[in-house]
PDB file of C-alpha atoms in Angstrom:
ATOM      1  CA  SER A   1    -100.249 -76.779 -63.650  1.00 34.00           C
ATOM      2  CA  ASP A   2    -103.713 -75.510 -62.790  1.00 34.00           C
ATOM      3  CA  HIS A   3    -105.018 -79.048 -63.124  1.00 32.00           C
ATOM      4  CA  THR A   4    -102.286 -80.330 -60.846  1.00 32.00           C
ATOM      5  CA  ALA A   5    -103.104 -77.747 -58.221  1.00 33.00           C
ATOM      6  CA  TYR A   6    -106.783 -78.559 -58.506  1.00 33.00           C
ATOM      7  CA  PHE A   7    -106.221 -82.256 -57.965  1.00 36.00           C
ATOM      8  CA  VAL A   8    -103.876 -81.655 -55.066  1.00 37.00           C
ATOM      9  CA  ARG A   9    -106.594 -79.677 -53.328  1.00 38.00           C
ATOM     10  CA  LEU A  10    -109.167 -82.446 -53.611  1.00 39.00           C
ATOM     11  CA  PRO A  11    -110.179 -83.714 -50.166  1.00 41.00           C
ATOM     12  CA  THR A  12    -108.276 -86.830 -49.217  1.00 40.00           C
ATOM     13  CA  GLN A  13    -111.138 -88.025 -47.024  1.00 44.00           C
ATOM     14  CA  PRO A  14    -114.310 -89.242 -48.696  1.00 43.00           C
ATOM     15  CA  ILE A  15    -117.217 -86.918 -47.986  1.00 38.00           C
ATOM     16  CA  ALA A  16    -119.148 -89.771 -46.390  1.00 44.00           C
ATOM     17  CA  ALA A  17    -116.544 -90.068 -43.653  1.00 44.00           C
ATOM     18  CA  LYS A  18    -116.968 -86.404 -42.741  1.00 45.00           C
ATOM     19  CA  GLU A  19    -120.711 -86.817 -42.616  1.00 49.00           C
ATOM     20  CA  ARG A  20    -120.504 -89.911 -40.425  1.00 55.00           C
ATOM     21  CA  LYS A  21    -123.439 -89.978 -38.066  1.00 69.00           C
ATOM     22  CA  MET A  22    -122.113 -89.865 -34.536  1.00 84.00           C
ATOM     23  CA  VAL A  23    -122.804 -93.127 -32.737  1.00 92.00           C
ATOM     24  CA  SER A  24    -123.041 -93.014 -28.956  1.00 96.00           C
ATOM     25  CA  ILE A  25    -120.782 -95.396 -27.059  1.00 97.00           C
ATOM     26  CA  THR A  26    -123.801 -96.222 -24.888  1.00 96.00           C
ATOM     27  CA  ASP A  27    -125.445 -97.821 -27.932  1.00 96.00           C
ATOM     28  CA  ARG A  28    -125.129-101.576 -27.559  1.00 95.00           C
ATOM     29  CA  ASN A  29    -124.515-101.895 -31.298  1.00 97.00           C
ATOM     30  CA  ALA A  30    -121.703 -99.333 -31.340  1.00 98.00           C
ATOM     31  CA  ILE A  31    -118.193-100.520 -32.190  1.00 98.00           C
ATOM     32  CA  VAL A  32    -116.354 -98.772 -29.373  1.00 98.00           C
ATOM     33  CA  VAL A  33    -112.614 -98.239 -29.814  1.00 98.00           C
ATOM     34  CA  ASP A  34    -109.931 -96.067 -28.299  1.00 97.00           C
ATOM     35  CA  GLU A  35    -109.740 -92.948 -30.443  1.00 96.00           C
ATOM     36  CA  SER A  36    -105.929 -93.123 -30.452  1.00 95.00           C
ATOM     37  CA  ALA A  37    -106.039 -96.478 -32.250  1.00 96.00           C
ATOM     38  CA  VAL A  38    -108.230 -95.601 -35.227  1.00 95.00           C
ATOM     39  CA  ASP A  39    -105.412 -94.670 -37.594  1.00 93.00           C
ATOM     40  CA  SER A  40    -102.669 -96.801 -36.045  1.00 92.00           C
ATOM     41  CA  THR A  41    -101.009 -99.596 -38.006  1.00 89.00           C
ATOM     42  CA  ASP A  42     -99.240-100.977 -34.930  1.00 89.00           C
ATOM     43  CA  PRO A  43    -100.834-104.417 -34.437  1.00 84.00           C
ATOM     44  CA  ASP A  44    -100.530-104.019 -30.666  1.00 84.00           C
ATOM     45  CA  ASN A  45    -102.494-100.782 -30.745  1.00 88.00           C
ATOM     46  CA  ASP A  46    -104.565-100.678 -33.925  1.00 95.00           C
ATOM     47  CA  ILE A  47    -108.317-100.463 -34.323  1.00 97.00           C
ATOM     48  CA  VAL A  48    -108.675-104.259 -34.409  1.00 97.00           C
ATOM     49  CA  GLN A  49    -106.887-104.615 -31.068  1.00 95.00           C
ATOM     50  CA  ALA A  50    -108.832-101.675 -29.629  1.00 97.00           C
ATOM     51  CA  ASN A  51    -112.104-103.415 -30.481  1.00 97.00           C
ATOM     52  CA  ILE A  52    -110.821-106.652 -28.919  1.00 95.00           C
ATOM     53  CA  ASP A  53    -109.789-104.798 -25.766  1.00 94.00           C
ATOM     54  CA  PHE A  54    -113.213-103.201 -25.326  1.00 96.00           C
ATOM     55  CA  LEU A  55    -115.053-106.491 -25.842  1.00 96.00           C
ATOM     56  CA  ASN A  56    -112.699-108.287 -23.449  1.00 92.00           C
ATOM     57  CA  ASP A  57    -113.401-105.591 -20.878  1.00 94.00           C
ATOM     58  CA  LEU A  58    -117.138-106.211 -21.353  1.00 96.00           C
ATOM     59  CA  LEU A  59    -116.620-109.963 -20.966  1.00 93.00           C
ATOM     60  CA  ALA A  60    -114.761-109.273 -17.731  1.00 90.00           C
ATOM     61  CA  GLN A  61    -117.930-107.504 -16.542  1.00 94.00           C
ATOM     62  CA  TYR A  62    -119.929-110.700 -17.185  1.00 94.00           C
ATOM     63  CA  ILE A  63    -121.650-109.263 -20.250  1.00 96.00           C
ATOM     64  CA  ARG A  64    -122.614-111.977 -22.727  1.00 95.00           C
ATOM     65  CA  PHE A  65    -121.878-112.158 -26.447  1.00 94.00           C
ATOM     66  CA  ASP A  66    -125.574-111.740 -27.249  1.00 95.00           C
ATOM     67  CA  GLU A  67    -125.534-108.423 -25.354  1.00 96.00           C
ATOM     68  CA  MET A  68    -122.680-106.980 -27.425  1.00 97.00           C
ATOM     69  CA  SER A  69    -122.386-105.463 -30.878  1.00 98.00           C
ATOM     70  CA  GLN A  70    -122.541-108.362 -33.319  1.00 98.00           C
ATOM     71  CA  GLU A  71    -120.497-106.388 -35.840  1.00 98.00           C
ATOM     72  CA  ALA A  72    -117.774-105.798 -33.257  1.00 98.00           C
ATOM     73  CA  LEU A  73    -117.842-109.517 -32.472  1.00 98.00           C
ATOM     74  CA  ARG A  74    -117.419-110.414 -36.148  1.00 98.00           C
ATOM     75  CA  SER A  75    -114.154-108.471 -36.209  1.00 98.00           C
ATOM     76  CA  TYR A  76    -113.169-109.964 -32.840  1.00 97.00           C
ATOM     77  CA  GLU A  77    -113.751-113.545 -33.940  1.00 98.00           C
ATOM     78  CA  VAL A  78    -111.993-113.094 -37.290  1.00 98.00           C
ATOM     79  CA  ASP A  79    -108.927-111.895 -35.421  1.00 97.00           C
ATOM     80  CA  TYR A  80    -109.224-114.776 -32.953  1.00 96.00           C
ATOM     81  CA  TYR A  81    -109.219-117.160 -35.918  1.00 97.00           C
ATOM     82  CA  LEU A  82    -106.171-115.413 -37.404  1.00 97.00           C
ATOM     83  CA  THR A  83    -104.310-115.492 -34.081  1.00 94.00           C
ATOM     84  CA  GLN A  84    -105.018-119.167 -33.519  1.00 95.00           C
ATOM     85  CA  MET A  85    -104.016-120.039 -37.082  1.00 97.00           C
ATOM     86  CA  ASN A  86    -100.748-118.129 -36.716  1.00 95.00           C
ATOM     87  CA  ASN A  87    -100.112-119.764 -33.364  1.00 91.00           C
ATOM     88  CA  GLY A  88    -100.786-123.391 -34.237  1.00 93.00           C
ATOM     89  CA  GLY A  89    -102.849-123.785 -37.388  1.00 97.00           C
ATOM     90  CA  PHE A  90    -106.401-124.997 -37.900  1.00 98.00           C
ATOM     91  CA  PRO A  91    -106.180-127.892 -35.401  1.00 96.00           C
ATOM     92  CA  GLN A  92    -105.285-125.445 -32.639  1.00 94.00           C
ATOM     93  CA  PHE A  93    -108.140-123.155 -33.647  1.00 96.00           C
ATOM     94  CA  VAL A  94    -110.595-126.061 -33.470  1.00 97.00           C
ATOM     95  CA  LEU A  95    -109.209-127.220 -30.124  1.00 94.00           C
ATOM     96  CA  ASN A  96    -109.073-123.821 -28.424  1.00 91.00           C
ATOM     97  CA  SER A  97    -112.393-122.556 -29.809  1.00 94.00           C
ATOM     98  CA  ARG A  98    -114.009-125.864 -28.810  1.00 94.00           C
ATOM     99  CA  TRP A  99    -115.589-125.559 -32.263  1.00 97.00           C
ATOM    100  CA  HIS A 100    -118.250-123.378 -30.651  1.00 96.00           C
ATOM    101  CA  GLY A 101    -121.190-122.692 -32.939  1.00 96.00           C
ATOM    102  CA  ASP A 102    -121.228-118.952 -32.226  1.00 95.00           C
ATOM    103  CA  SER A 103    -117.539-118.634 -33.050  1.00 96.00           C
ATOM    104  CA  VAL A 104    -117.914-120.522 -36.310  1.00 98.00           C
ATOM    105  CA  ARG A 105    -120.932-118.416 -37.296  1.00 98.00           C
ATOM    106  CA  LEU A 106    -119.301-115.099 -36.411  1.00 98.00           C
ATOM    107  CA  ILE A 107    -116.106-115.990 -38.286  1.00 98.00           C
ATOM    108  CA  ARG A 108    -118.110-116.916 -41.377  1.00 98.00           C
ATOM    109  CA  GLU A 109    -120.066-113.674 -41.172  1.00 98.00           C
ATOM    110  CA  GLY A 110    -116.958-111.667 -40.358  1.00 98.00           C
ATOM    111  CA  LEU A 111    -114.903-113.009 -43.256  1.00 98.00           C
ATOM    112  CA  ALA A 112    -117.790-112.214 -45.602  1.00 98.00           C
ATOM    113  CA  ALA A 113    -118.265-108.739 -44.113  1.00 98.00           C
ATOM    114  CA  ILE A 114    -114.618-107.677 -44.424  1.00 98.00           C
ATOM    115  CA  GLY A 115    -114.430-108.950 -47.995  1.00 98.00           C
ATOM    116  CA  ALA A 116    -112.108-111.906 -47.384  1.00 98.00           C
ATOM    117  CA  GLU A 117    -113.813-114.101 -49.977  1.00 98.00           C
ATOM    118  CA  ARG A 118    -110.966-116.547 -50.511  1.00 98.00           C
ATOM    119  CA  HIS A 119    -110.390-116.865 -46.775  1.00 98.00           C
ATOM    120  CA  LEU A 120    -114.088-117.602 -46.371  1.00 98.00           C
ATOM    121  CA  ALA A 121    -113.902-120.337 -49.023  1.00 98.00           C
ATOM    122  CA  LEU A 122    -110.902-121.861 -47.235  1.00 98.00           C
ATOM    123  CA  PHE A 123    -112.662-121.628 -43.868  1.00 98.00           C
ATOM    124  CA  GLU A 124    -115.650-123.453 -45.361  1.00 98.00           C
ATOM    125  CA  GLU A 125    -113.212-126.157 -46.423  1.00 98.00           C
ATOM    126  CA  GLY A 126    -112.074-126.295 -42.799  1.00 98.00           C
ATOM    127  CA  VAL A 127    -115.700-126.601 -41.686  1.00 98.00           C
ATOM    128  CA  ARG A 128    -116.058-129.578 -44.024  1.00 98.00           C
ATOM    129  CA  LEU A 129    -112.889-131.117 -42.578  1.00 98.00           C
ATOM    130  CA  VAL A 130    -114.380-130.904 -39.092  1.00 98.00           C
ATOM    131  CA  ALA A 131    -117.669-132.349 -40.347  1.00 98.00           C
ATOM    132  CA  SER A 132    -115.785-135.220 -42.001  1.00 97.00           C
ATOM    133  CA  LEU A 133    -114.375-136.248 -38.623  1.00 97.00           C
ATOM    134  CA  GLY A 134    -117.854-137.056 -37.376  1.00 97.00           C
ATOM    135  CA  GLU A 135    -119.165-136.268 -33.921  1.00 96.00           C
ATOM    136  CA  ALA A 136    -117.293-138.995 -32.050  1.00 96.00           C
ATOM    137  CA  ARG A 137    -113.872-138.160 -33.504  1.00 97.00           C
ATOM    138  CA  LEU A 138    -114.413-134.431 -32.991  1.00 97.00           C
ATOM    139  CA  LYS A 139    -115.345-135.052 -29.362  1.00 96.00           C
ATOM    140  CA  ASN A 140    -112.257-137.216 -29.029  1.00 95.00           C
ATOM    141  CA  PHE A 141    -110.068-134.475 -30.511  1.00 96.00           C
ATOM    142  CA  LEU A 142    -111.540-131.791 -28.235  1.00 95.00           C
ATOM    143  CA  ALA A 143    -110.549-133.997 -25.293  1.00 93.00           C
ATOM    144  CA  THR A 144    -106.963-134.327 -26.572  1.00 90.00           C
ATOM    145  CA  THR A 145    -104.317-133.766 -23.927  1.00 83.00           C
ATOM    146  CA  ALA A 146    -101.028-132.026 -24.608  1.00 76.00           C
ATOM    147  CA  HIS A 147     -99.375-135.417 -24.350  1.00 78.00           C
ATOM    148  CA  ASP A 148    -101.483-136.863 -27.178  1.00 87.00           C
ATOM    149  CA  TYR A 149    -101.767-133.753 -29.352  1.00 88.00           C
ATOM    150  CA  GLY A 150     -98.666-134.391 -31.445  1.00 86.00           C
ATOM    151  CA  LYS A 151     -99.736-137.844 -32.543  1.00 91.00           C
ATOM    152  CA  SER A 152    -103.444-137.117 -32.954  1.00 94.00           C
ATOM    153  CA  ALA A 153    -104.836-138.418 -36.252  1.00 95.00           C
ATOM    154  CA  GLU A 154    -107.547-135.752 -36.080  1.00 96.00           C
ATOM    155  CA  ARG A 155    -104.924-133.034 -35.750  1.00 96.00           C
ATOM    156  CA  ALA A 156    -103.142-134.367 -38.828  1.00 96.00           C
ATOM    157  CA  ALA A 157    -106.409-134.342 -40.793  1.00 96.00           C
ATOM    158  CA  LEU A 158    -107.307-130.803 -39.737  1.00 97.00           C
ATOM    159  CA  GLU A 159    -103.914-129.444 -40.802  1.00 97.00           C
ATOM    160  CA  ALA A 160    -104.893-129.811 -44.451  1.00 97.00           C
ATOM    161  CA  ILE A 161    -105.718-126.108 -44.915  1.00 98.00           C
ATOM    162  CA  ASP A 162    -102.795-124.638 -42.955  1.00 98.00           C
ATOM    163  CA  ASP A 163    -100.273-124.066 -45.745  1.00 98.00           C
ATOM    164  CA  ARG A 164    -102.865-122.510 -48.022  1.00 98.00           C
ATOM    165  CA  PHE A 165    -104.052-120.246 -45.215  1.00 98.00           C
ATOM    166  CA  PHE A 166    -100.577-118.804 -44.688  1.00 97.00           C
ATOM    167  CA  ALA A 167    -100.001-118.352 -48.421  1.00 98.00           C
ATOM    168  CA  LEU A 168    -103.398-116.708 -48.835  1.00 98.00           C
ATOM    169  CA  ASP A 169    -102.869-114.314 -45.942  1.00 97.00           C
ATOM    170  CA  GLN A 170     -99.932-112.836 -47.844  1.00 97.00           C
ATOM    171  CA  THR A 171    -102.295-111.586 -50.558  1.00 97.00           C
ATOM    172  CA  GLU A 172    -105.663-111.370 -48.779  1.00 98.00           C
ATOM    173  CA  ASN A 173    -104.422-110.109 -45.436  1.00 97.00           C
ATOM    174  CA  LEU A 174    -107.005-110.589 -42.712  1.00 98.00           C
ATOM    175  CA  ARG A 175    -105.630-107.996 -40.329  1.00 97.00           C
ATOM    176  CA  SER A 176    -105.533-105.305 -43.023  1.00 97.00           C
ATOM    177  CA  LEU A 177    -109.027-106.114 -44.286  1.00 98.00           C
ATOM    178  CA  ASN A 178    -110.385-106.209 -40.741  1.00 98.00           C
ATOM    179  CA  ARG A 179    -108.756-102.871 -39.948  1.00 97.00           C
ATOM    180  CA  ALA A 180    -110.136-101.187 -43.072  1.00 97.00           C
ATOM    181  CA  TRP A 181    -113.618-102.562 -42.439  1.00 98.00           C
ATOM    182  CA  LEU A 182    -113.724-101.269 -38.864  1.00 98.00           C
ATOM    183  CA  ARG A 183    -112.425 -97.831 -39.848  1.00 97.00           C
ATOM    184  CA  ALA A 184    -115.176 -97.404 -42.423  1.00 97.00           C
ATOM    185  CA  HIS A 185    -117.957 -98.918 -40.307  1.00 97.00           C
ATOM    186  CA  PRO A 186    -120.983 -96.660 -39.769  1.00 97.00           C
ATOM    187  CA  ALA A 187    -121.338 -97.911 -36.180  1.00 97.00           C
ATOM    188  CA  LEU A 188    -117.761 -96.977 -35.237  1.00 98.00           C
ATOM    189  CA  ALA A 189    -117.645 -94.953 -32.015  1.00 97.00           C
ATOM    190  CA  PRO A 190    -114.121 -93.802 -31.111  1.00 97.00           C
ATOM    191  CA  ALA A 191    -113.770 -92.542 -27.542  1.00 97.00           C
ATOM    192  CA  SER A 192    -111.180 -91.674 -24.936  1.00 97.00           C
ATOM    193  CA  ALA A 193    -109.853 -94.428 -22.689  1.00 96.00           C
ATOM    194  CA  GLU A 194    -111.551 -92.755 -19.719  1.00 97.00           C
ATOM    195  CA  ARG A 195    -114.972 -92.673 -21.380  1.00 97.00           C
ATOM    196  CA  MET A 196    -114.584 -96.282 -22.478  1.00 97.00           C
ATOM    197  CA  ALA A 197    -113.696 -97.448 -18.976  1.00 97.00           C
ATOM    198  CA  ALA A 198    -116.705 -95.593 -17.571  1.00 98.00           C
ATOM    199  CA  GLU A 199    -118.968 -97.166 -20.195  1.00 98.00           C
ATOM    200  CA  VAL A 200    -117.697-100.662 -19.378  1.00 97.00           C
ATOM    201  CA  ARG A 201    -118.427-100.041 -15.694  1.00 97.00           C
ATOM    202  CA  ARG A 202    -121.872 -98.647 -16.507  1.00 97.00           C
ATOM    203  CA  ARG A 203    -122.842-101.666 -18.573  1.00 97.00           C
ATOM    204  CA  GLY A 204    -121.585-104.052 -15.920  1.00 97.00           C
ATOM    205  CA  GLU A 205    -123.270-102.283 -13.032  1.00 97.00           C
ATOM    206  CA  GLN A 206    -126.662-102.131 -14.731  1.00 97.00           C
ATOM    207  CA  LEU A 207    -126.929-105.913 -15.123  1.00 97.00           C
ATOM    208  CA  PRO A 208    -129.915-106.912 -12.986  1.00 96.00           C
ATOM    209  CA  ASP A 209    -128.503-110.396 -12.339  1.00 97.00           C
ATOM    210  CA  ARG A 210    -124.868-109.384 -11.958  1.00 96.00           C
ATOM    211  CA  ALA A 211    -124.269-111.266  -8.688  1.00 96.00           C
ATOM    212  CA  ALA A 212    -125.730-114.471 -10.108  1.00 97.00           C
ATOM    213  CA  ARG A 213    -123.587-114.175 -13.230  1.00 96.00           C
ATOM    214  CA  ILE A 214    -120.430-113.718 -11.167  1.00 93.00           C
ATOM    215  CA  ALA A 215    -121.238-116.747  -9.017  1.00 94.00           C
ATOM    216  CA  ALA A 216    -122.054-118.891 -12.057  1.00 94.00           C
ATOM    217  CA  ALA A 217    -118.881-117.850 -13.880  1.00 90.00           C
ATOM    218  CA  GLU A 218    -116.672-118.610 -10.908  1.00 88.00           C
ATOM    219  CA  ALA A 219    -118.282-121.994 -10.362  1.00 89.00           C
ATOM    220  CA  ALA A 220    -118.063-122.934 -14.034  1.00 91.00           C
ATOM    221  CA  ALA A 221    -114.512-121.716 -14.607  1.00 91.00           C
ATOM    222  CA  PRO A 222    -112.237-124.453 -15.950  1.00 92.00           C
ATOM    223  CA  ARG A 223    -109.354-125.686 -13.825  1.00 94.00           C
ATOM    224  CA  TYR A 224    -106.735-123.642 -15.690  1.00 95.00           C
ATOM    225  CA  ILE A 225    -108.653-120.400 -15.094  1.00 95.00           C
ATOM    226  CA  LYS A 226    -108.977-121.113 -11.375  1.00 95.00           C
ATOM    227  CA  LEU A 227    -105.262-121.902 -11.153  1.00 97.00           C
ATOM    228  CA  ILE A 228    -104.283-118.762 -13.071  1.00 97.00           C
ATOM    229  CA  ARG A 229    -106.454-116.631 -10.778  1.00 95.00           C
ATOM    230  CA  ALA A 230    -104.834-118.215  -7.731  1.00 96.00           C
ATOM    231  CA  LEU A 231    -101.313-117.720  -9.111  1.00 98.00           C
ATOM    232  CA  VAL A 232    -101.977-114.086  -9.988  1.00 97.00           C
ATOM    233  CA  ALA A 233    -103.324-113.491  -6.469  1.00 96.00           C
ATOM    234  CA  GLU A 234    -100.273-115.241  -4.999  1.00 97.00           C
ATOM    235  CA  ALA A 235     -98.029-112.967  -7.077  1.00 98.00           C
ATOM    236  CA  GLY A 236     -99.928-109.889  -5.878  1.00 97.00           C
ATOM    237  CA  GLN A 237    -100.948-108.939  -9.404  1.00 96.00           C
ATOM    238  CA  ARG A 238    -104.232-108.185 -11.164  1.00 93.00           C
ATOM    239  CA  LEU A 239    -105.408-110.492 -13.948  1.00 94.00           C
ATOM    240  CA  ASP A 240    -106.345-108.780 -17.192  1.00 88.00           C
ATOM    241  CA  ARG A 241    -107.197-111.776 -19.372  1.00 87.00           C
ATOM    242  CA  VAL A 242    -106.159-115.237 -20.471  1.00 90.00           C
ATOM    243  CA  THR A 243    -104.971-115.038 -24.068  1.00 88.00           C
ATOM    244  CA  ALA A 244    -104.101-118.490 -25.435  1.00 86.00           C
ATOM    245  CA  GLY A 245    -103.226-122.077 -24.718  1.00 89.00           C
ATOM    246  CA  ASP A 246    -100.080-123.500 -26.300  1.00 90.00           C
ATOM    247  CA  PRO A 247    -100.178-127.310 -26.490  1.00 85.00           C
ATOM    248  CA  THR A 248     -96.552-127.550 -27.663  1.00 85.00           C
ATOM    249  CA  ARG A 249     -94.933-126.592 -24.345  1.00 89.00           C
ATOM    250  CA  GLU A 250     -92.709-129.135 -22.629  1.00 90.00           C
ATOM    251  CA  PHE A 251     -92.175-129.276 -18.889  1.00 92.00           C
ATOM    252  CA  ALA A 252     -89.948-131.701 -16.990  1.00 90.00           C
ATOM    253  CA  GLY A 253     -89.425-133.676 -20.173  1.00 90.00           C
ATOM    254  CA  ALA A 254     -93.109-134.173 -20.924  1.00 88.00           C
ATOM    255  CA  PRO A 255     -95.518-132.256 -23.175  1.00 87.00           C
ATOM    256  CA  THR A 256     -98.023-130.014 -21.440  1.00 90.00           C
ATOM    257  CA  ILE A 257    -100.164-126.955 -22.168  1.00 91.00           C
ATOM    258  CA  ALA A 258     -98.869-123.481 -21.414  1.00 95.00           C
ATOM    259  CA  TRP A 259    -101.706-121.065 -20.671  1.00 96.00           C
ATOM    260  CA  TYR A 260    -100.741-117.487 -21.497  1.00 96.00           C
ATOM    261  CA  PHE A 261    -102.309-114.564 -19.683  1.00 96.00           C
ATOM    262  CA  LEU A 262    -101.873-110.846 -19.163  1.00 94.00           C
ATOM    263  CA  THR A 263    -101.748-109.094 -15.813  1.00 95.00           C
ATOM    264  CA  ASP A 264    -101.141-105.490 -14.821  1.00 94.00           C
ATOM    265  CA  GLN A 265     -97.438-106.405 -14.995  1.00 96.00           C
ATOM    266  CA  GLY A 266     -97.345-107.920 -18.478  1.00 95.00           C
ATOM    267  CA  LEU A 267     -97.387-111.351 -20.125  1.00 96.00           C
ATOM    268  CA  PHE A 268     -97.017-114.596 -18.163  1.00 97.00           C
ATOM    269  CA  HIS A 269     -97.858-118.249 -18.608  1.00 97.00           C
ATOM    270  CA  MET A 270     -98.912-121.081 -16.354  1.00 97.00           C
ATOM    271  CA  VAL A 271     -97.968-124.742 -16.418  1.00 97.00           C
ATOM    272  CA  ASP A 272    -100.071-127.265 -14.482  1.00 95.00           C
ATOM    273  CA  ALA A 273     -97.937-130.357 -13.873  1.00 93.00           C
ATOM    274  CA  GLY A 274     -96.772-132.675 -11.125  1.00 91.00           C
ATOM    275  CA  GLY A 275     -99.271-131.425  -8.570  1.00 94.00           C
ATOM    276  CA  LYS A 276     -98.090-127.825  -8.935  1.00 96.00           C
ATOM    277  CA  ALA A 277     -99.247-124.809 -10.919  1.00 97.00           C
ATOM    278  CA  ILE A 278     -96.269-122.647 -11.833  1.00 98.00           C
ATOM    279  CA  MET A 279     -96.331-119.081 -13.127  1.00 98.00           C
ATOM    280  CA  PHE A 280     -93.574-118.119 -15.569  1.00 98.00           C
ATOM    281  CA  ARG A 281     -92.684-114.676 -16.853  1.00 97.00           C
ATOM    282  CA  GLY A 282     -93.401-114.089 -20.550  1.00 95.00           C
ATOM    283  CA  ARG A 283     -92.383-117.050 -22.681  1.00 93.00           C
ATOM    284  CA  SER A 284     -89.477-117.994 -20.439  1.00 94.00           C
ATOM    285  CA  THR A 285     -89.250-121.623 -19.352  1.00 92.00           C
ATOM    286  CA  THR A 286     -86.963-120.795 -16.423  1.00 94.00           C
ATOM    287  CA  ASP A 287     -88.094-117.434 -14.998  1.00 97.00           C
ATOM    288  CA  ARG A 288     -90.537-118.592 -12.321  1.00 97.00           C
ATOM    289  CA  VAL A 289     -92.690-116.011 -10.581  1.00 98.00           C
ATOM    290  CA  CYS A 290     -94.416-118.284  -8.073  1.00 98.00           C
ATOM    291  CA  GLU A 291     -96.070-121.660  -7.688  1.00 97.00           C
ATOM    292  CA  ILE A 292     -99.010-123.131  -5.798  1.00 97.00           C
ATOM    293  CA  ASP A 293    -100.179-126.632  -4.961  1.00 97.00           C
ATOM    294  CA  ALA A 294    -102.499-127.997  -7.635  1.00 95.00           C
ATOM    295  CA  PRO A 295    -103.562-131.505  -6.642  1.00 93.00           C
TER     296      PRO A 295
END
């Protein structure tokens, strides 16, 4: 019984965790998360989502990827990959990510960092699938409209890893691995929501070329972003972020893309069709919030 008592009294936390060097949230390489999320297993409020939220807040302040923690971005991009795969498989990931070199690199590095070796091998197979399309076919696929998406030969080719991805994620779960990696990361800097918000503002305000960045971003925004901003303003709401494009939505009997976004009043989506941009509540196809002309 003495042995039992002795083992029960062993610390449940590794010593290293107690001796974690405090990282300041003002450090650009810090992984800043809401302290309430560190131990949560709720996917809407866990450490992975908390990291995503902070980085999205930085993006909203016109801070660039190369000015953020690369480790935080590795987690962010791995979860983006997972979300896109769950939403519409590898073709949707390729389409929505625009097969951006930074995304591909960060996902590779992130999968390796969190220990998702089999996922990394499968992702590399996906990379080879994209390469096998060739530049012209990839460009063609990236220009696919919602109307053509279903019958795209490129989409059919890129789907080759989907089933294995979903089977693999049952045993090598990306969200769990990502969560564990962030929790143990030496650069982790948990903070209160108030301190995080102040830090986001500080980083945004100290950009020397802030005005130029804002002007460039607004000018370069794609049509769907401009329409979403206009709809949110029309509805008297505040845009938080655009979350995903769903190419499987139908509207007025024809396929289109639904663009999902979050405002201060929750989840909505926008359909751009027939010269109108229409804002719908949540995933509803009938609950219209407002519409604007979109010639």
